[in-house]
Coordinates of C-alpha atoms and ligand atoms in Angstrom, one line a residue:
Chain A
X307 CA 0.0 0.0 0.0
X308 CA 2.7 2.5 1.0
X309 CA 4.6 1.6 -2.2
X310 CA 2.2 4.0 -3.9
X311 CA 2.9 6.9 -1.6
X312 CA 5.3 9.6 -2.8
X313 CA 5.5 11.7 0.4
X314 CA 4.2 11.0 3.9
X315 CA 4.2 12.8 7.2
X316 CA 3.5 10.7 10.3
X317 CA 2.5 12.3 13.6
X318 CA 4.1 15.5 12.6
X319 CA 4.5 18.0 15.5
X320 CA 5.8 21.6 15.7
X321 CA 6.0 23.8 18.7
X322 CA 6.8 27.4 19.0
X323 CA 7.6 27.7 22.7
X324 CA 4.5 26.5 24.4
X325 CA 2.3 26.9 21.3
X326 CA 1.6 23.8 19.2
X327 CA 1.4 24.8 15.6
X328 CA 1.1 21.2 14.4
X329 CA -0.5 18.6 16.7
X330 CA 0.4 15.3 15.3
X331 CA -0.6 15.6 11.7
X332 CA -0.7 12.6 9.3
X333 CA -0.6 13.2 5.6
X334 CA 0.1 10.8 2.7
X335 CA 0.1 11.8 -0.9
X336 CA 0.0 9.2 -3.7
X337 CA 2.4 9.2 -6.5
X338 CA 1.2 11.4 -9.4
X339 CA -1.5 13.0 -7.3
X340 CA -2.0 16.8 -7.0
X341 CA -3.1 17.3 -3.4
X342 CA -4.6 20.5 -2.2
X343 CA -3.7 21.7 1.3
X344 CA -6.2 24.2 2.5
X345 CA -7.3 25.8 5.8
X346 CA -7.7 29.2 7.4
X347 CA -4.7 31.5 8.0
X348 CA -2.6 30.2 10.8
X349 CA -3.8 26.6 10.4
X350 CA -0.3 25.3 10.0
X351 CA 0.0 24.8 6.3
X352 CA 3.3 26.6 5.8
X353 CA 4.6 24.9 9.0
X354 CA 3.7 21.5 7.5
X355 CA 5.5 22.3 4.3
X356 CA 8.5 23.4 6.4
X357 CA 8.6 20.1 8.2
X358 CA 8.2 18.0 5.0
X359 CA 10.9 20.0 3.2
X360 CA 13.4 19.9 6.1
X361 CA 13.4 23.6 7.0
X362 CA 12.4 22.4 10.4
X363 CA 13.9 19.2 11.9
X364 CA 14.3 17.4 15.2
X365 CA 10.6 17.6 16.1
X366 CA 8.4 14.5 16.9
X367 CA 7.1 12.8 13.9
X368 CA 8.5 11.3 10.7
X369 CA 8.8 12.2 7.1
X370 CA 8.9 9.5 4.4
X371 CA 9.9 10.0 0.8
X372 CA 9.0 7.0 -1.4
X373 CA 8.7 5.0 1.8
X374 CA 12.2 6.0 3.0
X375 CA 12.6 7.8 6.3
X376 CA 14.2 11.2 5.5
X377 CA 13.4 12.9 8.8
X378 CA 17.0 13.4 9.7
X379 CA 18.1 14.7 6.2
X380 CA 18.9 18.4 5.6
X381 CA 16.9 20.3 3.0
X382 CA 19.7 20.1 0.4
X383 CA 19.8 16.3 0.8
X384 CA 16.1 16.0 0.4
X385 CA 16.2 18.2 -2.7
X386 CA 18.9 16.0 -4.2
X387 CA 16.6 13.0 -3.6
X388 CA 13.8 14.7 -5.6
X389 CA 11.8 16.6 -3.0
X390 CA 11.6 20.3 -4.0
X391 CA 9.6 23.2 -2.7
X392 CA 8.7 26.8 -3.4
X393 CA 8.0 29.6 -0.9
X394 CA 5.0 31.6 0.2
X395 CA 7.1 34.7 0.2
X396 CA 9.2 35.0 -3.0
X397 CA 12.6 33.4 -2.3
X398 CA 14.9 33.9 -5.3
X399 CA 18.4 35.1 -6.0
X400 CA 17.9 38.8 -6.7
X401 CA 21.4 39.6 -8.0
X402 CA 21.7 36.6 -10.3
X403 CA 20.2 36.4 -13.8
X404 CA 17.2 34.1 -14.3
X405 CA 19.3 31.7 -16.4
X406 CA 22.3 31.7 -14.0
X407 CA 20.3 30.8 -11.0
X408 CA 18.4 28.1 -12.8
X409 CA 21.7 26.7 -14.0
X410 CA 23.2 26.8 -10.5
X411 CA 20.1 24.9 -9.4
X412 CA 20.6 22.3 -12.1
X413 CA 24.1 21.5 -10.8
X414 CA 22.8 20.2 -7.5
X415 CA 20.4 17.7 -9.1
X416 CA 21.3 16.7 -12.6
X417 CA 23.0 18.5 -15.4
X418 CA 19.8 18.3 -17.4
X419 CA 19.0 21.4 -19.5
X420 CA 17.2 24.3 -17.9
X421 CA 15.9 25.5 -21.3
X422 CA 12.7 23.4 -21.0
X423 CA 12.0 24.8 -17.6
X424 CA 12.5 28.3 -18.8
X425 CA 10.3 27.7 -21.8
X426 CA 7.5 26.0 -19.8
X427 CA 7.4 28.9 -17.4
X428 CA 7.7 31.7 -20.0
X429 CA 11.0 32.9 -18.7
X430 CA 13.2 32.4 -21.8
X431 CA 13.0 36.1 -22.8
X432 CA 14.2 37.1 -19.4
X433 CA 17.1 34.7 -19.2
X434 CA 19.8 37.4 -19.0
X435 CA 17.9 39.7 -16.7
X436 CA 18.8 39.9 -13.0
X437 CA 15.9 38.5 -10.9
X438 CA 15.6 41.8 -9.0
X439 CA 14.6 43.6 -12.2
X440 CA 11.8 41.3 -13.4
X441 CA 8.1 41.8 -12.6
X442 CA 6.5 40.3 -9.5
X443 CA 4.6 37.8 -11.6
X444 CA 7.8 36.7 -13.3
X445 CA 9.5 36.3 -10.0
X446 CA 6.7 34.0 -8.7
X447 CA 7.2 31.8 -11.8
X448 CA 11.0 31.9 -11.3
X449 CA 10.5 30.7 -7.7
X450 CA 8.5 27.8 -9.1
X451 CA 11.1 27.2 -11.9
X452 CA 13.8 26.9 -9.3
X453 CA 11.9 24.1 -7.7
X454 CA 11.1 22.4 -11.0
X455 CA 14.7 22.2 -12.3
X456 CA 15.7 18.5 -12.7
X457 CA 12.1 17.3 -12.7
X458 CA 11.7 16.6 -9.0
X459 CA 9.5 13.6 -8.0
X460 CA 7.7 15.6 -5.3
X461 CA 6.9 19.3 -5.3
X462 CA 5.7 21.2 -2.2
X463 CA 4.1 24.5 -3.3
X464 CA 3.3 27.1 -0.6
X465 CA 0.8 29.5 -2.3
X466 CA 2.6 29.8 -5.6
X467 CA 0.0 32.2 -6.8
X468 CA 0.2 34.5 -3.7
X469 CA -0.2 38.2 -4.9
X470 CA -1.0 37.3 -8.5
X471 CA -4.1 38.6 -10.3
X472 CA -6.9 36.1 -10.9
X473 CA -6.0 35.6 -14.5
X474 CA -2.3 35.1 -13.6
X475 CA -3.1 32.6 -10.9
X476 CA -5.4 30.6 -13.2
X477 CA -2.8 30.6 -15.9
X478 CA -0.2 29.3 -13.4
X479 CA -2.7 26.6 -12.3
X480 CA -3.0 25.4 -15.9
X481 CA 0.8 25.3 -16.4
X482 CA 1.1 23.4 -13.1
X483 CA -1.6 20.8 -13.9
X484 CA 0.0 20.2 -17.3
X485 CA 3.6 19.9 -16.1
X486 CA 2.6 17.6 -13.2
X487 CA 1.0 15.3 -15.7
X488 CA 3.7 15.3 -18.3
X489 CA 6.7 15.1 -15.9
X490 CA 4.9 12.8 -13.5
X491 CA 5.4 15.1 -10.5
X492 CA 3.5 14.6 -7.2
X493 CA 2.3 17.9 -5.9
X494 CA 1.2 19.2 -2.5
X495 CA -0.3 22.6 -3.2
X496 CA -1.2 25.2 -0.6
X497 CA -3.7 27.6 -2.3
X498 CA -6.4 30.0 -1.2
X499 CA -8.2 30.3 -4.5
X500 CA -10.8 27.5 -4.2
X501 CA -11.6 27.6 -7.9
X502 CA -8.0 26.7 -8.6
X503 CA -7.9 24.0 -5.9
X504 CA -11.2 22.5 -7.1
X505 CA -10.2 22.5 -10.7
X506 CA -6.7 21.0 -10.6
X507 CA -6.5 18.9 -7.4
X508 CA -7.2 15.2 -7.2
X509 CA -7.7 15.3 -3.5
X510 CA -7.8 17.8 -0.6
X511 CA -6.5 17.9 2.9
X512 CA -8.0 20.4 5.3
X513 CA -5.9 21.7 8.1
X514 CA -7.4 23.5 11.1
X515 CA -5.7 24.7 14.2
X516 CA -2.7 22.3 13.6
X517 CA -4.8 19.3 13.0
X518 CA -6.3 17.5 10.0
X519 CA -9.9 18.4 9.9
X520 CA -10.9 16.4 6.8
X521 CA -9.3 14.6 3.9
X522 CA -10.9 13.3 0.7
X523 CA -11.8 13.8 -2.9
X524 CA -12.9 17.3 -4.2
X525 CA -16.6 16.6 -4.2
X526 CA -16.4 15.0 -0.7
X527 CA -14.6 18.0 0.8
X528 CA -17.0 20.6 -0.8
X529 CA -19.9 18.8 0.8
X530 CA -18.3 18.3 4.2
X531 CA -20.2 20.3 6.8
X532 CA -17.3 20.8 9.2
X533 CA -15.1 22.1 6.3
X534 CA -17.8 24.5 5.2
X535 CA -18.2 26.0 8.6
X536 CA -14.5 26.1 9.5
X537 CA -13.2 27.4 6.2
X538 CA -15.2 27.4 3.0
X539 CA -18.2 29.4 4.1
X540 CA -21.5 29.1 2.3
X541 CA -20.7 30.5 -1.1
X542 CA -18.1 27.8 -2.0
Chain B
X367 CA 9.2 42.0 -29.3
X368 CA 12.6 42.2 -31.0
X369 CA 14.3 43.0 -27.7
X370 CA 12.9 39.8 -26.3
X371 CA 14.3 37.8 -29.2
X372 CA 17.7 39.6 -28.8
X373 CA 17.8 38.6 -25.1
X374 CA 16.9 35.0 -25.9
X375 CA 19.7 34.9 -28.5
X376 CA 22.1 36.5 -26.0
X377 CA 21.2 33.9 -23.4
X378 CA 22.5 31.2 -25.7
X379 CA 25.9 32.8 -26.0
X380 CA 28.6 30.3 -24.9
X381 CA 30.7 31.2 -21.8
X382 CA 34.0 29.9 -23.4
X383 CA 35.1 33.3 -25.0
X384 CA 35.0 34.8 -21.5
X385 CA 37.8 32.5 -20.3
X386 CA 39.8 33.2 -23.4
X387 CA 39.3 37.0 -22.9
X388 CA 40.5 36.8 -19.3
X389 CA 43.6 34.9 -20.3
X390 CA 44.2 37.2 -23.2
X391 CA 44.1 40.3 -20.9
X392 CA 46.3 38.6 -18.4
X393 CA 49.0 37.7 -21.0
X394 CA 48.9 41.3 -22.2
X395 CA 49.2 42.7 -18.7
X396 CA 52.1 40.3 -17.9
X397 CA 54.0 41.4 -20.9
X398 CA 53.5 45.0 -19.9
X399 CA 54.9 44.2 -16.4
X400 CA 58.0 42.6 -17.8
X401 CA 58.6 45.8 -19.9
X402 CA 58.2 48.1 -16.8
X403 CA 61.8 48.2 -15.7
X404 CA 62.8 49.3 -19.2
X405 CA 60.1 51.9 -19.5
X406 CA 60.8 53.4 -16.0
X407 CA 64.3 54.1 -15.0
X408 CA 63.8 55.7 -11.6
X409 CA 64.5 53.1 -8.8
X410 CA 62.3 55.2 -6.5
X411 CA 59.3 55.0 -8.8
X412 CA 59.8 51.3 -9.2
X413 CA 60.0 50.9 -5.5
X414 CA 56.9 52.9 -4.9
X415 CA 55.1 51.0 -7.6
X416 CA 56.1 47.7 -5.8
X417 CA 54.6 49.0 -2.6
X418 CA 51.4 50.2 -4.4
X419 CA 51.0 46.7 -5.9
X420 CA 51.4 45.1 -2.5
X421 CA 48.6 47.4 -1.3
X422 CA 46.6 46.5 -4.3
X423 CA 46.8 42.8 -3.5
X424 CA 45.6 43.4 0.1
X425 CA 42.7 45.6 -1.1
X426 CA 41.8 42.9 -3.7
X427 CA 41.7 40.4 -0.9
X428 CA 39.3 42.6 1.2
X429 CA 37.2 43.5 -1.8
X430 CA 36.8 39.9 -2.9
X431 CA 35.1 39.0 0.4
X432 CA 32.7 41.8 -0.3
X433 CA 32.1 40.9 -3.9
X434 CA 31.7 37.1 -3.5
X435 CA 30.6 36.6 0.1
X436 CA 28.9 39.9 0.8
X437 CA 31.0 40.2 4.0
X438 CA 32.9 43.2 5.3
X439 CA 36.1 42.2 7.1
X440 CA 38.2 44.4 9.4
X441 CA 40.7 41.7 10.0
X442 CA 42.2 40.8 6.7
X443 CA 45.6 42.2 7.8
X444 CA 45.8 39.1 10.0
X445 CA 46.6 37.0 6.9
X446 CA 48.9 39.7 5.5
X447 CA 50.9 39.5 8.8
X448 CA 50.7 35.8 9.0
X449 CA 52.1 35.4 5.5
X450 CA 55.0 37.8 6.3
X451 CA 55.7 36.3 9.7
X452 CA 55.5 32.7 8.7
X453 CA 58.2 33.4 6.1
X454 CA 60.3 35.8 8.2
X455 CA 60.4 33.6 11.3
X456 CA 61.0 30.3 9.4
X457 CA 63.8 31.8 7.3
X458 CA 65.4 33.7 10.2
X459 CA 65.6 30.6 12.3
X460 CA 66.4 28.4 9.4
X461 CA 63.7 26.0 10.5
X462 CA 63.0 24.7 7.0
X463 CA 64.3 25.2 3.5
X464 CA 63.4 28.7 2.2
X465 CA 61.2 27.2 -0.5
X466 CA 59.2 25.4 2.1
X467 CA 59.0 28.5 4.2
X468 CA 57.7 30.3 1.1
X469 CA 55.0 27.7 0.5
X470 CA 54.0 27.5 4.2
X471 CA 53.7 31.3 4.3
X472 CA 50.9 30.9 1.7
X473 CA 49.4 27.6 2.8
X474 CA 49.1 28.3 6.5
X475 CA 47.0 31.5 6.3
X476 CA 44.9 29.9 3.5
X477 CA 44.1 26.9 5.7
X478 CA 43.4 29.1 8.8
X479 CA 41.0 31.3 6.8
X480 CA 39.2 28.3 5.4
X481 CA 38.5 26.9 8.9
X482 CA 37.5 30.3 10.2
X483 CA 35.4 30.9 7.1
X484 CA 33.3 27.8 7.9
X485 CA 32.1 29.8 11.0
X486 CA 32.4 33.4 9.8
X487 CA 30.3 32.8 6.7
X488 CA 27.3 32.2 9.0
X489 CA 27.6 35.7 10.5
X490 CA 26.7 38.8 8.7
X491 CA 26.8 42.6 9.0
X492 CA 28.1 44.4 12.0
X493 CA 28.7 41.2 14.0
X494 CA 30.9 39.9 11.2
X495 CA 32.9 43.2 11.1
X496 CA 33.4 43.1 14.8
X497 CA 34.3 39.4 14.9
X498 CA 37.0 39.8 12.2
X499 CA 38.3 42.9 13.9
X500 CA 38.6 40.9 17.2
X501 CA 40.3 37.9 15.6
X502 CA 42.7 40.1 13.6
X503 CA 43.7 42.1 16.7
X504 CA 44.3 38.9 18.6
X505 CA 47.0 38.0 16.1
X506 CA 48.4 41.6 16.4
X507 CA 48.6 41.3 20.2
X508 CA 50.4 38.0 19.9
X509 CA 53.0 39.4 17.5
X510 CA 53.3 42.5 19.6
X511 CA 53.8 40.8 23.0
X512 CA 55.6 37.6 22.0
X513 CA 59.2 38.9 22.0
X514 CA 60.8 35.5 21.5
X515 CA 58.9 35.0 18.3
X516 CA 60.1 38.0 16.4
X517 CA 61.2 40.7 18.8
X518 CA 57.7 41.8 19.7
X519 CA 56.8 45.4 18.9
X520 CA 60.4 46.2 17.7
X521 CA 59.8 44.1 14.6
X522 CA 62.6 41.9 13.2
X523 CA 65.0 42.2 10.3
X524 CA 66.1 39.0 8.7
X525 CA 68.6 37.9 6.0
X526 CA 67.3 36.2 3.0
X527 CA 69.0 32.9 2.1
X528 CA 71.4 33.0 -0.8
X529 CA 69.1 31.3 -3.2
X530 CA 65.4 30.6 -3.3
X531 CA 63.8 28.4 -6.0
X532 CA 67.2 28.6 -7.7
X533 CA 67.2 32.4 -8.1
X534 CA 69.6 34.7 -6.3
X535 CA 67.4 36.1 -3.5
X536 CA 69.2 39.5 -3.4
X537 CA 67.4 40.3 -6.7
X538 CA 64.1 40.0 -4.8
X539 CA 65.2 43.2 -3.0
X540 CA 66.0 45.0 -6.2
X541 CA 62.9 47.1 -7.2
X542 CA 63.5 46.5 -10.9
X543 CA 63.0 42.8 -10.3
X544 CA 60.4 42.9 -7.5
X545 CA 58.1 45.2 -9.4
X546 CA 57.8 42.6 -12.1
X547 CA 57.3 39.8 -9.6
X548 CA 54.7 41.7 -7.7
X549 CA 52.9 42.9 -10.8
X550 CA 52.8 39.3 -12.2
X551 CA 51.4 38.1 -8.9
X552 CA 48.7 40.8 -9.0
X553 CA 47.8 40.0 -12.6
X554 CA 47.7 36.3 -12.0
X555 CA 45.6 36.9 -8.9
X556 CA 43.1 39.0 -10.7
X557 CA 42.8 36.5 -13.6
X558 CA 42.5 33.7 -11.1
X559 CA 39.6 35.5 -9.3
X560 CA 37.9 36.2 -12.6
X561 CA 38.1 32.5 -13.5
X562 CA 36.9 31.5 -10.0
X563 CA 33.9 33.8 -10.2
X564 CA 32.9 32.0 -13.4
X565 CA 33.5 28.5 -12.1
X566 CA 30.8 26.4 -10.6
X567 CA 32.0 26.7 -7.0
X568 CA 32.3 30.5 -7.5
X569 CA 28.8 30.8 -8.8
X570 CA 27.4 28.7 -6.0
X571 CA 29.2 31.0 -3.5
X572 CA 27.5 33.9 -5.2
X573 CA 24.1 32.2 -4.8
X574 CA 24.8 31.6 -1.1
X575 CA 25.8 35.3 -0.7
X576 CA 22.5 36.3 -2.4
X577 CA 20.2 33.9 -0.6
X578 CA 21.7 31.3 1.7
X579 CA 18.4 29.6 2.5
X580 CA 17.2 29.2 -1.1
X581 CA 20.7 27.9 -2.0
X582 CA 20.1 25.0 0.4
X583 CA 16.6 24.4 -0.9
X584 CA 17.8 24.1 -4.5
X585 CA 20.1 21.4 -3.2
X586 CA 23.5 22.9 -2.4
X587 CA 25.6 22.6 0.7
X588 CA 26.2 26.2 1.8
X589 CA 29.2 25.9 4.2
X590 CA 32.1 25.0 1.8
X591 CA 31.8 27.5 -1.1
X592 CA 31.9 30.7 1.1
X593 CA 34.8 29.1 3.1
X594 CA 36.7 28.6 -0.1
X595 CA 36.2 32.4 -0.8
X596 CA 37.6 33.2 2.6
X597 CA 40.6 30.9 1.8
X598 CA 41.2 32.5 -1.5
X599 CA 41.0 36.0 -0.1
X600 CA 43.4 35.1 2.7
X601 CA 45.8 33.6 0.1
X602 CA 46.0 36.9 -1.6
X603 CA 46.6 38.8 1.6
X604 CA 49.3 36.3 2.6
X605 CA 50.9 36.7 -0.8
X606 CA 51.0 40.5 -0.3
X607 CA 52.5 40.0 3.2
X608 CA 55.0 37.5 1.9
X609 CA 56.1 39.9 -0.9
X610 CA 56.4 42.8 1.4
X611 CA 58.4 40.8 4.0
X612 CA 60.7 39.5 1.3
X613 CA 61.2 42.9 -0.3
X614 CA 61.9 44.7 3.0
X615 CA 63.6 41.8 4.8
X616 CA 61.6 43.0 7.8
X617 CA 58.5 42.0 9.7
X618 CA 56.7 44.0 12.4
X619 CA 53.4 43.7 14.3
X620 CA 51.9 46.6 12.3
X621 CA 51.5 44.1 9.5
X622 CA 48.6 42.6 11.5
X623 CA 47.0 45.9 12.7
X624 CA 43.4 46.5 12.0
X625 CA 44.1 50.0 10.6
X626 CA 45.8 48.2 7.7
X627 CA 42.6 46.2 7.2
X628 CA 40.5 49.3 7.4
X629 CA 42.6 51.2 4.9
X630 CA 42.5 48.3 2.5
X631 CA 38.7 48.3 2.9
X632 CA 38.5 52.0 2.1
X633 CA 40.6 51.5 -1.0
X634 CA 38.4 48.6 -2.1
X635 CA 35.2 50.7 -1.7
X636 CA 36.7 53.7 -3.4
X637 CA 37.9 51.6 -6.4
X638 CA 34.6 49.7 -6.5
X639 CA 34.2 46.4 -4.6
X640 CA 31.5 45.2 -7.0
X641 CA 34.3 44.6 -9.6
X642 CA 37.2 42.3 -9.4
X643 CA 39.7 45.0 -10.5
X644 CA 38.1 47.8 -8.5
X645 CA 40.0 47.4 -5.2
X646 CA 43.3 47.2 -7.0
X647 CA 42.7 50.3 -8.9
X648 CA 41.5 52.1 -5.8
X649 CA 44.6 51.0 -3.9
X650 CA 47.0 52.2 -6.7
X651 CA 45.2 55.6 -6.9
X652 CA 45.3 56.0 -3.2
X653 CA 49.0 55.1 -3.0
X654 CA 50.0 57.8 -5.5
X655 CA 47.6 60.3 -4.0
X656 CA 49.3 59.7 -0.7
X657 CA 52.7 60.1 -2.2
X658 CA 51.6 63.3 -4.0
X659 CA 50.0 64.6 -0.8
X660 CA 53.2 64.0 1.1
X661 CA 53.7 67.7 1.9
X662 CA 50.4 67.7 3.6
X663 CA 51.0 64.4 5.4
X664 CA 49.5 65.7 8.6
X665 CA 46.2 66.2 6.9
X666 CA 46.3 62.7 5.3
X667 CA 43.5 61.2 7.4
X668 CA 41.3 64.2 6.6
X669 CA 42.1 63.8 2.9
X670 CA 41.2 60.1 3.0
X671 CA 38.0 61.0 4.9
X672 CA 37.0 63.6 2.3
X673 CA 37.7 61.2 -0.6
X674 CA 35.7 58.5 1.1
X675 CA 32.7 60.8 1.7
X676 CA 32.9 62.1 -1.9
X677 CA 33.0 58.6 -3.4
X678 CA 30.2 57.2 -1.3
X679 CA 28.0 60.1 -2.2
X680 CA 28.9 60.6 -5.8
X681 CA 29.9 57.2 -7.0
X682 CA 28.4 54.4 -4.9
X683 CA 29.8 51.8 -7.2
X684 CA 33.3 53.2 -6.9
X685 CA 35.7 54.6 -9.5
X686 CA 35.3 51.5 -11.8
X687 CA 31.6 51.7 -11.5
X688 CA 31.6 55.3 -12.5
X689 CA 34.0 54.6 -15.4
X690 CA 31.5 51.9 -16.6
X691 CA 28.6 54.2 -16.4
X692 CA 30.4 57.0 -18.4
X693 CA 31.5 54.5 -21.0
X694 CA 27.9 53.1 -21.3
X695 CA 26.5 56.6 -21.6
X696 CA 28.9 57.5 -24.4
X697 CA 28.1 54.4 -26.3
X698 CA 24.4 54.9 -26.1
X699 CA 24.7 58.4 -27.6
X700 CA 24.1 58.5 -31.3
Ligands
ADP1341 N1 8.2 31.7 13.8 C1 7.1 31.5 14.5 N2 7.0 31.8 15.8 C2 5.9 31.6 16.5 N3 4.7 31.2 15.9 C3 4.7 30.9 14.6 C4 5.9 31.1 13.8 N4 5.6 30.8 12.6 C5 4.3 30.4 12.6 N5 3.8 30.5 13.8 C6 2.4 30.2 14.2 O1 2.1 28.9 13.8 C7 0.8 28.8 13.3 C8 0.8 28.2 11.9 O2 1.4 29.2 11.0 P1 1.5 28.9 9.5 O3 2.0 27.5 9.3 O4 2.3 30.0 8.9 O5 0.0 28.9 9.0 P2 -0.6 29.0 7.5 O6 0.5 28.8 6.6 O7 -1.6 27.9 7.5 O8 -1.3 30.3 7.4 C9 0.2 30.2 13.4 O9 -0.6 30.3 14.5 C10 1.4 31.1 13.4 O10 1.1 32.3 14.2
MG1342 MG1 1.2 30.0 5.0

């Protein structure tokens, strides 16, 4: 059964002083799945991504990648095994050109070309421009491109569309769905735009106050009474 | 639309010609250096030029830490002193063959800086400046107080051995020879830095400088590349100290002093620390300005201060940055 699972968190905890931001969360994403991770602000979504990606280590709980325990591994070691992430707040290399930072990223994983990543994310025309000088929307796609170099097996995306216009974020969702399919990438996607989540995700996990509130298929979650009261509201 | 296409075409330009260009410039500069003693007859000028080149090497060392690691050091003179002292002490006491002393004088500071760099690279801003200042001054205090090592604050003269690497060492104290040696060292150092900046490890170091966290999340270990930059910078400072000690046959604790580090930093900033050659150009200009201002020596600190204020306000990218801007402006005019 677990042979099918790309990424797993088991009993994941995270404390900030006395405050428990994650209270023993279990999550398991199947290979090839796009899983939406939703929940109100402060639910612990970014914190969960931090634990899975290794930004936070040494807390109770386990992280498994393809069934292997990677809890003790540093972020760079996890990335080299195929676990990549992007950031809620744009996290790029401002002084380096788009092409240079993607190339540097490629050295860590494979020497595979970066041209296809630039082309897929519409960055080719900006290749020689320092990242600080490109538009915010381009920077968000660059953040995503840095995670996509070398075709990772698992991609953790923390609000990749944060701050984008509705059209931009829907465009990004289309690219994402398409790439995940073609490159066979498993995706855990934190996203606030429910239209995006409902249209591209195979399944949804709802986090609330550091705990899993519900988990299931899109239709199931939309109909879930607790989810509607805690997060979706009536209009969803 | 055309500009987008142009940029895409530019992006595909291979990097190879860059290496060839760097080596071409270096070969040209080396040839110029060899010709220097024939072009300039005054021993005094050659001697001053040698000193200026030593300053340029030290400023290049300080500037390279700023350029590649984004770190401001007030302790780079520690490696300058270490290079000079390692050579002077080993040679004076005849502990090892002079060639070995020469190599140790370069290797020891480089290794020390690498190990310190593993720690220092994690610290930024004012804390980094203070830490390097403290470590540098600790070396100074040791050289100052430890009389048995090299006569403490008096400093120590020493005799060069007859021959080193098969050459008569006395020629190393002849300005007509030393100016060529020092110039060649500077040119090779600058070319080496340019090649390093384009190398993989150099580019990863630049990524770490820019965003250490993201560098880890794209899969790179972030401790070693900056430490290598510290090591390279220390190597250049040690080379400068070694050249100075050899040329003067004299070492003194002032070689470690923080004011030397501070002056080198000012020269680097004035020349333009965002460019590999900036600090060296700043140092050479400073050196000759100081010589020129000799009559007003008592006002020297005030002159330095004024220049520094003027540069930071009027040309934040230093002299080289200003030169680039003027050149670009001229080219864009019809
Ligand atoms: N560095 C921190 N120190 C203290 N509390 C934090 C810190 N980071 C996050 N938290 C708290 O942990 C909880 C979860 O935060 P986060 O994972 O960012 O939520 P989400 O991404 O779902 O909006 C919030 O209550 C937040 O205030
Ligand atoms: Mg968040």
